[in-house]
Structure formats: structure tokens, C-alpha cells
Tab-separated table of C-alpha atoms in Angstrom:
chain	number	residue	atom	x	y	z
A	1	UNK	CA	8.028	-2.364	-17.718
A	2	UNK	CA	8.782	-3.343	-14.236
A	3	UNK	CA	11.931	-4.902	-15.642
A	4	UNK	CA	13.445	-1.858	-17.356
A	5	UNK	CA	12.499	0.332	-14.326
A	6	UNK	CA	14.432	-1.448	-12.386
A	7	UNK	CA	17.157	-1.420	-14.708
A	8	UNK	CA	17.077	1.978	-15.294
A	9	UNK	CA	16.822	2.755	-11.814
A	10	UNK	CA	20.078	0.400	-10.607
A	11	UNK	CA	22.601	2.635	-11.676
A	12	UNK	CA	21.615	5.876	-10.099
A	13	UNK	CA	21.009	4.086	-6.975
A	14	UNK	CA	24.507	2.810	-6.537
A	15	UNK	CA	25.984	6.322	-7.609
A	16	UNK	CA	23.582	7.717	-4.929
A	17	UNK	CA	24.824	4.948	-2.289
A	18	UNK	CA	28.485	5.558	-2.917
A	19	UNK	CA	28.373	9.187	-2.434
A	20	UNK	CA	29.914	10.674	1.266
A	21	UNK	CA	27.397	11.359	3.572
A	22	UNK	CA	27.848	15.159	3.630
A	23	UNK	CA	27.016	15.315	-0.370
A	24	UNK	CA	24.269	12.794	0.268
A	25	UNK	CA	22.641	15.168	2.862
A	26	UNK	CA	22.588	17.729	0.493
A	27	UNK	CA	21.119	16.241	-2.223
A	28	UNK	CA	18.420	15.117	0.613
A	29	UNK	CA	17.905	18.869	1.355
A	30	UNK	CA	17.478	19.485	-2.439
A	31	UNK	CA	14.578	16.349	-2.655
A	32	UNK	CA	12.804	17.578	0.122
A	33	UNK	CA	12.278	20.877	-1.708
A	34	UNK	CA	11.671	18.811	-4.817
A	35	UNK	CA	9.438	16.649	-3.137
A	36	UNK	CA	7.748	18.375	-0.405
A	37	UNK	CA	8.019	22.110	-0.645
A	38	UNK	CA	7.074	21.830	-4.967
A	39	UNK	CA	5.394	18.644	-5.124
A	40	UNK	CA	3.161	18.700	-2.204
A	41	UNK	CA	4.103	14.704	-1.278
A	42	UNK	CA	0.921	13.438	0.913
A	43	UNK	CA	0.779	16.865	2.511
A	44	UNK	CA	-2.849	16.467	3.119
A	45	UNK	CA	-2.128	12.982	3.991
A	46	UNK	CA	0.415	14.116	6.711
A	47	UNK	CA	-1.621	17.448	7.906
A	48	UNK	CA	-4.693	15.498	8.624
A	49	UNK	CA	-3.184	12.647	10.769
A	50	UNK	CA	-0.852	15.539	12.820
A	51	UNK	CA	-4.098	17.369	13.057
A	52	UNK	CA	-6.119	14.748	14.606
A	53	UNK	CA	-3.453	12.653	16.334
A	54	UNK	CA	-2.430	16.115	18.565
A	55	UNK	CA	-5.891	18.373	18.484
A	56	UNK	CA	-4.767	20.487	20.915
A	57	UNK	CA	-1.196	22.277	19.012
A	58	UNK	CA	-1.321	24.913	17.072
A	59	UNK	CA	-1.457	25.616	12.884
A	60	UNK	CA	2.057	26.867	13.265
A	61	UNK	CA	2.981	23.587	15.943
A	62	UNK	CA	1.677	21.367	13.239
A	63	UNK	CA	3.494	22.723	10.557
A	64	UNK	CA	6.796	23.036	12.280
A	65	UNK	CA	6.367	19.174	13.206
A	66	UNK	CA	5.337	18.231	9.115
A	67	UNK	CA	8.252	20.548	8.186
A	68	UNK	CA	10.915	18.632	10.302
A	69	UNK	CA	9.198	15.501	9.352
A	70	UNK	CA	9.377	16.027	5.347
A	71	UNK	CA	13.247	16.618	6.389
A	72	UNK	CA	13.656	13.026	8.544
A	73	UNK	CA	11.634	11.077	5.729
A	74	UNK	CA	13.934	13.019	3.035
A	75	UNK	CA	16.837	12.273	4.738
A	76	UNK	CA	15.441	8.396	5.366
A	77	UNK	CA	14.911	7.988	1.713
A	78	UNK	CA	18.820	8.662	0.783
A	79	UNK	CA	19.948	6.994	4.211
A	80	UNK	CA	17.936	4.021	2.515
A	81	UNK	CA	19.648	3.495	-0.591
A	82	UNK	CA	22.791	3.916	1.479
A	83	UNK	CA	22.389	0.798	2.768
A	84	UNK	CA	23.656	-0.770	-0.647
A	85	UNK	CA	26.959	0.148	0.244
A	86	UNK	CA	26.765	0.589	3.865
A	87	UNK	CA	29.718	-0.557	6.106
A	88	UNK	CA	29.580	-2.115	9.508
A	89	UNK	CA	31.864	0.534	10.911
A	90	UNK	CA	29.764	3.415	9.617
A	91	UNK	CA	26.814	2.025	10.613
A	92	UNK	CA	28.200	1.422	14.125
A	93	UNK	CA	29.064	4.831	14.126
A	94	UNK	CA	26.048	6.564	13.163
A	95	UNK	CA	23.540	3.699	15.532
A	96	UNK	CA	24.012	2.773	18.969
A	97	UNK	CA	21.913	0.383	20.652
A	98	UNK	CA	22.433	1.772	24.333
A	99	UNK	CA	21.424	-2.018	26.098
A	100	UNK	CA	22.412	-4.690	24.129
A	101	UNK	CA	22.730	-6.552	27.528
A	102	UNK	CA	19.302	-6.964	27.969
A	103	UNK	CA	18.559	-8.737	24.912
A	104	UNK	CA	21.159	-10.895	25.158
A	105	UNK	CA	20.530	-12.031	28.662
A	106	UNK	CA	17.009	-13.430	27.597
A	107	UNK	CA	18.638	-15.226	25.019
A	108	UNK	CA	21.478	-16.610	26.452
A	109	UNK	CA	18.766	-17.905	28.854
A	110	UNK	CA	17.639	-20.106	25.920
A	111	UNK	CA	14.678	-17.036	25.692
A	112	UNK	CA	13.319	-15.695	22.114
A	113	UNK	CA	12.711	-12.348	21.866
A	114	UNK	CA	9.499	-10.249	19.988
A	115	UNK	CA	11.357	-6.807	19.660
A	116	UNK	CA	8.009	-4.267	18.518
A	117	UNK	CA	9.090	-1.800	16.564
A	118	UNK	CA	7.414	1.142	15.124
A	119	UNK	CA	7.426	3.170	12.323
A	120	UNK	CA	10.274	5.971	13.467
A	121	UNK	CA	12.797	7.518	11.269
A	122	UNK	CA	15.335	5.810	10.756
A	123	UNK	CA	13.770	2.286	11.393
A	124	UNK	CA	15.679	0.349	8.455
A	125	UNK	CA	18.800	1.127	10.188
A	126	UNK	CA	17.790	-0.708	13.534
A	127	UNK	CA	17.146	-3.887	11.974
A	128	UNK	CA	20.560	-2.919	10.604
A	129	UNK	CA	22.435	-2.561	13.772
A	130	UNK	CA	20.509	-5.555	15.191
A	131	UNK	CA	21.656	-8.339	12.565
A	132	UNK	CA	25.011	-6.924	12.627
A	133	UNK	CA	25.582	-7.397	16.436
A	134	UNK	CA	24.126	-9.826	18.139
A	135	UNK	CA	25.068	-13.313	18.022
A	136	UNK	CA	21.670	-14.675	17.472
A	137	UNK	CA	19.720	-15.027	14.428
A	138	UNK	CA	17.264	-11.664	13.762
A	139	UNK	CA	14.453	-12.438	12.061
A	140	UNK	CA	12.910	-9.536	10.417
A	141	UNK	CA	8.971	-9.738	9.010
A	142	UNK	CA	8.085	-7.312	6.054
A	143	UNK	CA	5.937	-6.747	3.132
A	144	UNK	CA	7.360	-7.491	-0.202
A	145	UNK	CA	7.077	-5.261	-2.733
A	146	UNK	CA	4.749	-5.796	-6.091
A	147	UNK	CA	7.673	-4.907	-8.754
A	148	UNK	CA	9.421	-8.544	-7.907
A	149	UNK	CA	13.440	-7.082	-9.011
A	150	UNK	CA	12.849	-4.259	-6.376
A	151	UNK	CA	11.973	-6.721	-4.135
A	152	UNK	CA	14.883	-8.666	-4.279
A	153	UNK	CA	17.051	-5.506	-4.174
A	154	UNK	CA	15.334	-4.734	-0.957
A	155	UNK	CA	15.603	-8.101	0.325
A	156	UNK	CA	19.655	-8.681	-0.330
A	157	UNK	CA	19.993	-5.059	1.036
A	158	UNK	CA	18.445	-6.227	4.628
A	159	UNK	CA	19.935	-9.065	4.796
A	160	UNK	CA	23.547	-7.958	3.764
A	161	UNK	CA	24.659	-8.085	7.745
A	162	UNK	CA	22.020	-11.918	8.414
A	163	UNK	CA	18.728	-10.405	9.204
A	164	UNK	CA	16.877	-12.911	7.993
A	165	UNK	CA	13.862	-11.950	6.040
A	166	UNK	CA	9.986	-13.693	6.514
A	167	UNK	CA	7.144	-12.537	4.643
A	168	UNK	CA	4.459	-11.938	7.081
A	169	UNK	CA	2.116	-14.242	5.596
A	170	UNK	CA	5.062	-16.942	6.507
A	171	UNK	CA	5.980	-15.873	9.828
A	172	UNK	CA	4.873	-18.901	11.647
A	173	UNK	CA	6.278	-21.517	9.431
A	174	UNK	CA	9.777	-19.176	9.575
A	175	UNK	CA	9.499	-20.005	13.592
A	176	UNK	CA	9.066	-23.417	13.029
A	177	UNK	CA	12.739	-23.740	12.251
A	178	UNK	CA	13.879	-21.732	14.733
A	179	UNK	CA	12.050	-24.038	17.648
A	180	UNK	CA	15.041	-24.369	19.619
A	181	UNK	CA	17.473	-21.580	19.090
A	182	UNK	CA	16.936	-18.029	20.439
A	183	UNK	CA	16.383	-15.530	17.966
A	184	UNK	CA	14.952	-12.129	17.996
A	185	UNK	CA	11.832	-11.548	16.191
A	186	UNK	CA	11.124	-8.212	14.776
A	187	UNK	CA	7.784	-7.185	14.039
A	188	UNK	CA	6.571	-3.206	13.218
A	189	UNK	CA	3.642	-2.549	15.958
A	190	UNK	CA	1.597	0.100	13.905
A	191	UNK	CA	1.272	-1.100	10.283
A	192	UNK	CA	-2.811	-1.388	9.321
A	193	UNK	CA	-4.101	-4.486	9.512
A	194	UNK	CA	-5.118	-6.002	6.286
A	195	UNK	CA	-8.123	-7.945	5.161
A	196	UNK	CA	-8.301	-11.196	7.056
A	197	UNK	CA	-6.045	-10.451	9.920
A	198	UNK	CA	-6.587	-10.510	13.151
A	199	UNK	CA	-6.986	-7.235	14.930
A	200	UNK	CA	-8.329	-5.360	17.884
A	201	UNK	CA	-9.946	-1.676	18.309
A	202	UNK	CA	-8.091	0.714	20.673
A	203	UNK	CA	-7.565	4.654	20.804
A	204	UNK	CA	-4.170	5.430	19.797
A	205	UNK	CA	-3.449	9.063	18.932
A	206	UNK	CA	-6.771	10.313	19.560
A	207	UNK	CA	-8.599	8.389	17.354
A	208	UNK	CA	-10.049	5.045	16.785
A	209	UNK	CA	-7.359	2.712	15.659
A	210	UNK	CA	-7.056	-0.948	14.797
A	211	UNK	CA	-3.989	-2.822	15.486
A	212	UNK	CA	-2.586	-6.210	13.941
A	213	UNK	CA	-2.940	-8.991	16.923
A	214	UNK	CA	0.177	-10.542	15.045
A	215	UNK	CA	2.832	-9.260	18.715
A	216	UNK	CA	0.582	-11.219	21.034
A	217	UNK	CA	-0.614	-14.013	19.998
A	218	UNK	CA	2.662	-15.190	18.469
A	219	UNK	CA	4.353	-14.208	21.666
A	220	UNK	CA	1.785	-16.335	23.732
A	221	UNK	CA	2.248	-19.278	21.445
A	222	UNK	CA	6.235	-19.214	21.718
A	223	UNK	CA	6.224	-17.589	25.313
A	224	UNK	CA	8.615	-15.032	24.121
A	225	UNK	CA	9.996	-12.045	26.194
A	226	UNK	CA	8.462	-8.890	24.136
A	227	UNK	CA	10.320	-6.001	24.201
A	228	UNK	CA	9.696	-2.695	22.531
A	229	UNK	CA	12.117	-1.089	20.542
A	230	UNK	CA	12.446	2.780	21.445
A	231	UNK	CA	14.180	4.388	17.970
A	232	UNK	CA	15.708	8.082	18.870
A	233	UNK	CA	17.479	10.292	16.536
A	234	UNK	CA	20.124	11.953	18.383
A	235	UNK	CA	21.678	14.094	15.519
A	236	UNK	CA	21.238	14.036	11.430
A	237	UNK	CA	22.151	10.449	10.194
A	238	UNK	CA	22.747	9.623	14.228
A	239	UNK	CA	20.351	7.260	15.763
A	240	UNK	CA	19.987	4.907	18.820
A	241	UNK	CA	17.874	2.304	20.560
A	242	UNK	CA	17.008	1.298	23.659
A	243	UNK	CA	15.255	-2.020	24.314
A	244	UNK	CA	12.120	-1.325	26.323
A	245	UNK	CA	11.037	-4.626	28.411
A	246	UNK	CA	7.164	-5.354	28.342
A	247	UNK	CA	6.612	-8.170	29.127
A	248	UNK	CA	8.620	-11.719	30.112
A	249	UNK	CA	5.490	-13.837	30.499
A	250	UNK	CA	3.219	-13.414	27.579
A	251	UNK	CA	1.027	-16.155	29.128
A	252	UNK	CA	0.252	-14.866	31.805
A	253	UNK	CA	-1.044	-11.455	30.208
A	254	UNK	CA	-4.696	-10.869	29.556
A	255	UNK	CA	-6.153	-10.508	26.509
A	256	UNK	CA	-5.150	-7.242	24.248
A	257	UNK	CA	-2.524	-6.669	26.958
A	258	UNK	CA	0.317	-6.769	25.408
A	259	UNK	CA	-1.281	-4.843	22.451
A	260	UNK	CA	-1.865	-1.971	24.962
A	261	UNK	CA	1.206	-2.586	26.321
A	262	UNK	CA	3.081	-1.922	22.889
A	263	UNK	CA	0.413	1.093	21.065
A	264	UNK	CA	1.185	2.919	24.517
A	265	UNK	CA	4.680	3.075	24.860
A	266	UNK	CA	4.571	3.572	21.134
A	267	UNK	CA	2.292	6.524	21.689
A	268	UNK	CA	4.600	8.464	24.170
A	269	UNK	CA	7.697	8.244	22.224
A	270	UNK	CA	5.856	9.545	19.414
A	271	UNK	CA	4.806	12.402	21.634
A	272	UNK	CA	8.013	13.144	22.640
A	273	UNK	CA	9.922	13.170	19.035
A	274	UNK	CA	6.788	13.321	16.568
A	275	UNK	CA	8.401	14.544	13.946
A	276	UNK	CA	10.469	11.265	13.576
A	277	UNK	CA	7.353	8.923	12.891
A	278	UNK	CA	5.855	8.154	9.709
A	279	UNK	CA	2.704	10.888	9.037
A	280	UNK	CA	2.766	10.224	5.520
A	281	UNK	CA	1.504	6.581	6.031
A	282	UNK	CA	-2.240	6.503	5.562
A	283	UNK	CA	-2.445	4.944	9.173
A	284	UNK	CA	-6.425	5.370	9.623
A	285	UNK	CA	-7.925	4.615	6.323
């Protein structure tokens, strides 16, 4: 079944990735009514986290920010299948990274990078823009997928402009080979941490909040320059980044530091464009 799915699905995916982007953001307009407005799509999923992660706005704050949100993740669904057909010059165009200098001075240093990412709208497209400028290898850790041919779709989609792809589980044999050469390693700051991993208990949002120890302890075993990566969007299907230092000696940082370090900065960008991050994520479970 997985099989024909995918099959199925192929087609209308490529029709949807070759259309212009103003048709493309109206059929986004049209599946966030579909989706959000008819459907309901983790509305009680998304209330409750805006609800407790910001107790002090308003019913009609928190439904402004879920409205504009169901719009971003909308348009980040189409703006995802896009990237099938994607071109370096429109993607330069529609994502700047404003200081690409600073990431390339650690590394022309002979320094690897942990760039800390989290989960803002549109974060695809910054591992995008990464691979597809810098002169170093990016090495991007994800999740594959369970259907195994959407997974591979996925995979030859990130890596159309060299990202190079690790599955977390093989993140440290991935660095292995990358021992002596700079690279940038990209890791997403506010996933849950699953069963077996590593993790530490801080207040993020408001509430009580685990977070994946994966950032520190792999930048204290490779003494790489952590950075976070601050995701704005600027305009519809317009985004930028601006590399955020954090710290340059890992080492030297006490223990959860650079966890703090990361969940906080993460925190106040999120406070200052919420509607951008991912609510519909079951974040605290």
C-alpha cells in the first residue's frame, strides 16, 4: 500500500512543484481553508500549546497568532513540495542569509560548526540556502520517514544542492568522516526527545520541557563553535537568517549551558514572530 501511495501521490506532486509561485500561493490559501478552517487540523493541538506557552494574551491574541500560523504552515506545505523543482536562483531570491561571513570565518579557521536550528516556518528552506552556498560540506540530521519511497523522495529533495543527510541515530559515525574537514552541522534544538536519549528538564515556554542533550555534548566532544540559527520571514515565500554565535568554546561551558544557551534564544525569537513556529507539533506530550 505504501508503494502505490507513493505512486499515486508522485504525479500531483511534481504538477504542484512546477506551478508559479503566485498560483501555488493560492492553492495554499484554498488548503488552509480545506485544512484548517473545515477540517479542524490539530486545532486543539495548536490552541493548547499557544495557550500555555503565552498565559497571559488574550482568546482573540491566541487566535489571531493560530490563524496566521495555519497560513505559514499552509504556505510551508506547498513551499515544500516546491523544492522538487526548486532553482538556485529562486531560492536565492526568496532566502537571504544576512552573515554568511561569520560562518565561514570559523571554518576557514579549520573550525566545525553546530548551527541549532528550530522549528520556524520556513526551516526546510535554510538547510536549502545553506548547502547551496557555502563551500563546506552541510551536514543535515533528520528523522526518516516510515513509508521508505517517501523517504527517499525527501532525502534526494534535501540533498539536491549537497546537504548531506545523517539519520540521527548515525550522527556520530557521519562525523567520523568528517574528522578533519570543516563542515557545518545542523541539528533542530526543540524536537522531543525520544526513548533512550539523553535529555535534560528546563522551562521553556512556560512549562516544563525536556530537551535532547544531542547540541552539547556532540559540540564538547568535537569542540565545535555552536551557533544558533535565527529563521525570519520577511514577506510571503521571503525568508532570512542570521547566524547567532553562542558559544566558541564548548569545553569550557558548564553543564546544560549550552542547552540554555540555545532553548533561550530559541524562546525570544519565538516571542517575537510566534506565529512562524511549529504549534501543531505535539511538543509537550
Amino acid at each position: 500500500m505504501n508503494k502505490v501511495a507513493y505512486y499515486i501521490s508522485l504525479p500531483v506532486l511534481y504538477l504542484i512543484a512546477l506551478l508559479p509561485f503566485p498560483v501555488l500561493y493560492l492553492l495554499s490559501d484554498f488548503l488552509k481553508v480545506i485544512l484548517f478552517d473545515l477540517i479542524g487540523y490539530r486545532k486543539k493541538v495548536i490552541l493548547t500549546n499557544l495557550r500555555n506557552s503565552f498565559p497571559h494574551k488574550s482568546v482573540d491574541e491566541i487566535n489571531q497568532i493560530a490563524t496566521k500560523f495555519a497560513k505559514n504552515l499552509s504556505d510551508m506545505m506547498l513551499e515544500g513540495v516546491k523544492m522538487l523543482t526548486l532553482t538556485k536562483k529562486q531560492l536565492h531570491e526568496r532566502f537571504v542569509i544576512t552573515n554568511p561571513e561569520l560562518l565561514l570565518n570559523y571554518q576557514n579557521q579549520g573550525r566545525s560548526v553546530i548551527g541549532v536550528v528550530g522549528h520556524m516556518i520556513n526551516w526546510e528552506w535554510a538547510g536549502f540556502i545553506q548547502s547551496s552556498s557555502s563551500p563546506f560540506p552541510t551536514i543535515i540530521v533528520y528523522k526518516p520517514l516510515q513509508n521508505d519511497h517517501f523517504d527517499q523522495l525527501v532525502y534526494k529533495m534535501r540533498a539536491r544542492f549537497g546537504a548531506v543527510l545523517v539519520a540521527m541515530k548515525s550522527t556520530f559515525r557521519k562525523l567520523t568522516e568528517y574528522k578533519n574537514k570543516p563542515y557545518i552541522l545542523v541539528l533542530a534544538g526543540d524536537q522531543y526527545p525520544g526513548k533512550g536519549d539523553t535529555k535534560y528538564k528546563t522551562t521553556f515556554l512556560n512549562q516544563p520541557t525536556y530537551v535532547f542533550l544531542g547540541t552539547e555534548r556532540i559540540a564538547q566532544m568535537t569542540n565545535s563553535v555552536v551557533i544558533f540559527c535565527d529563521i525570519r520571514k520577511v514577506a510571503r515565500g521571503r525568508y532570512e537568517v542570521t547566524f547567532i554565535p553562542l558559544t566558541e568554546n564548548p569545553k569550557e561551558t558548564a553543564e546544560n549551558e549550552i542547552s540554555e544557551m540555545h532553548i533561550k534564544y530559541l524562546e525570544k525569537v519565538i516571542g517575537e514572530q510566534p506565529e512562524i513556529w511549529l504549534w501543531s507539533h505535539r511538543r509537550w506530550k
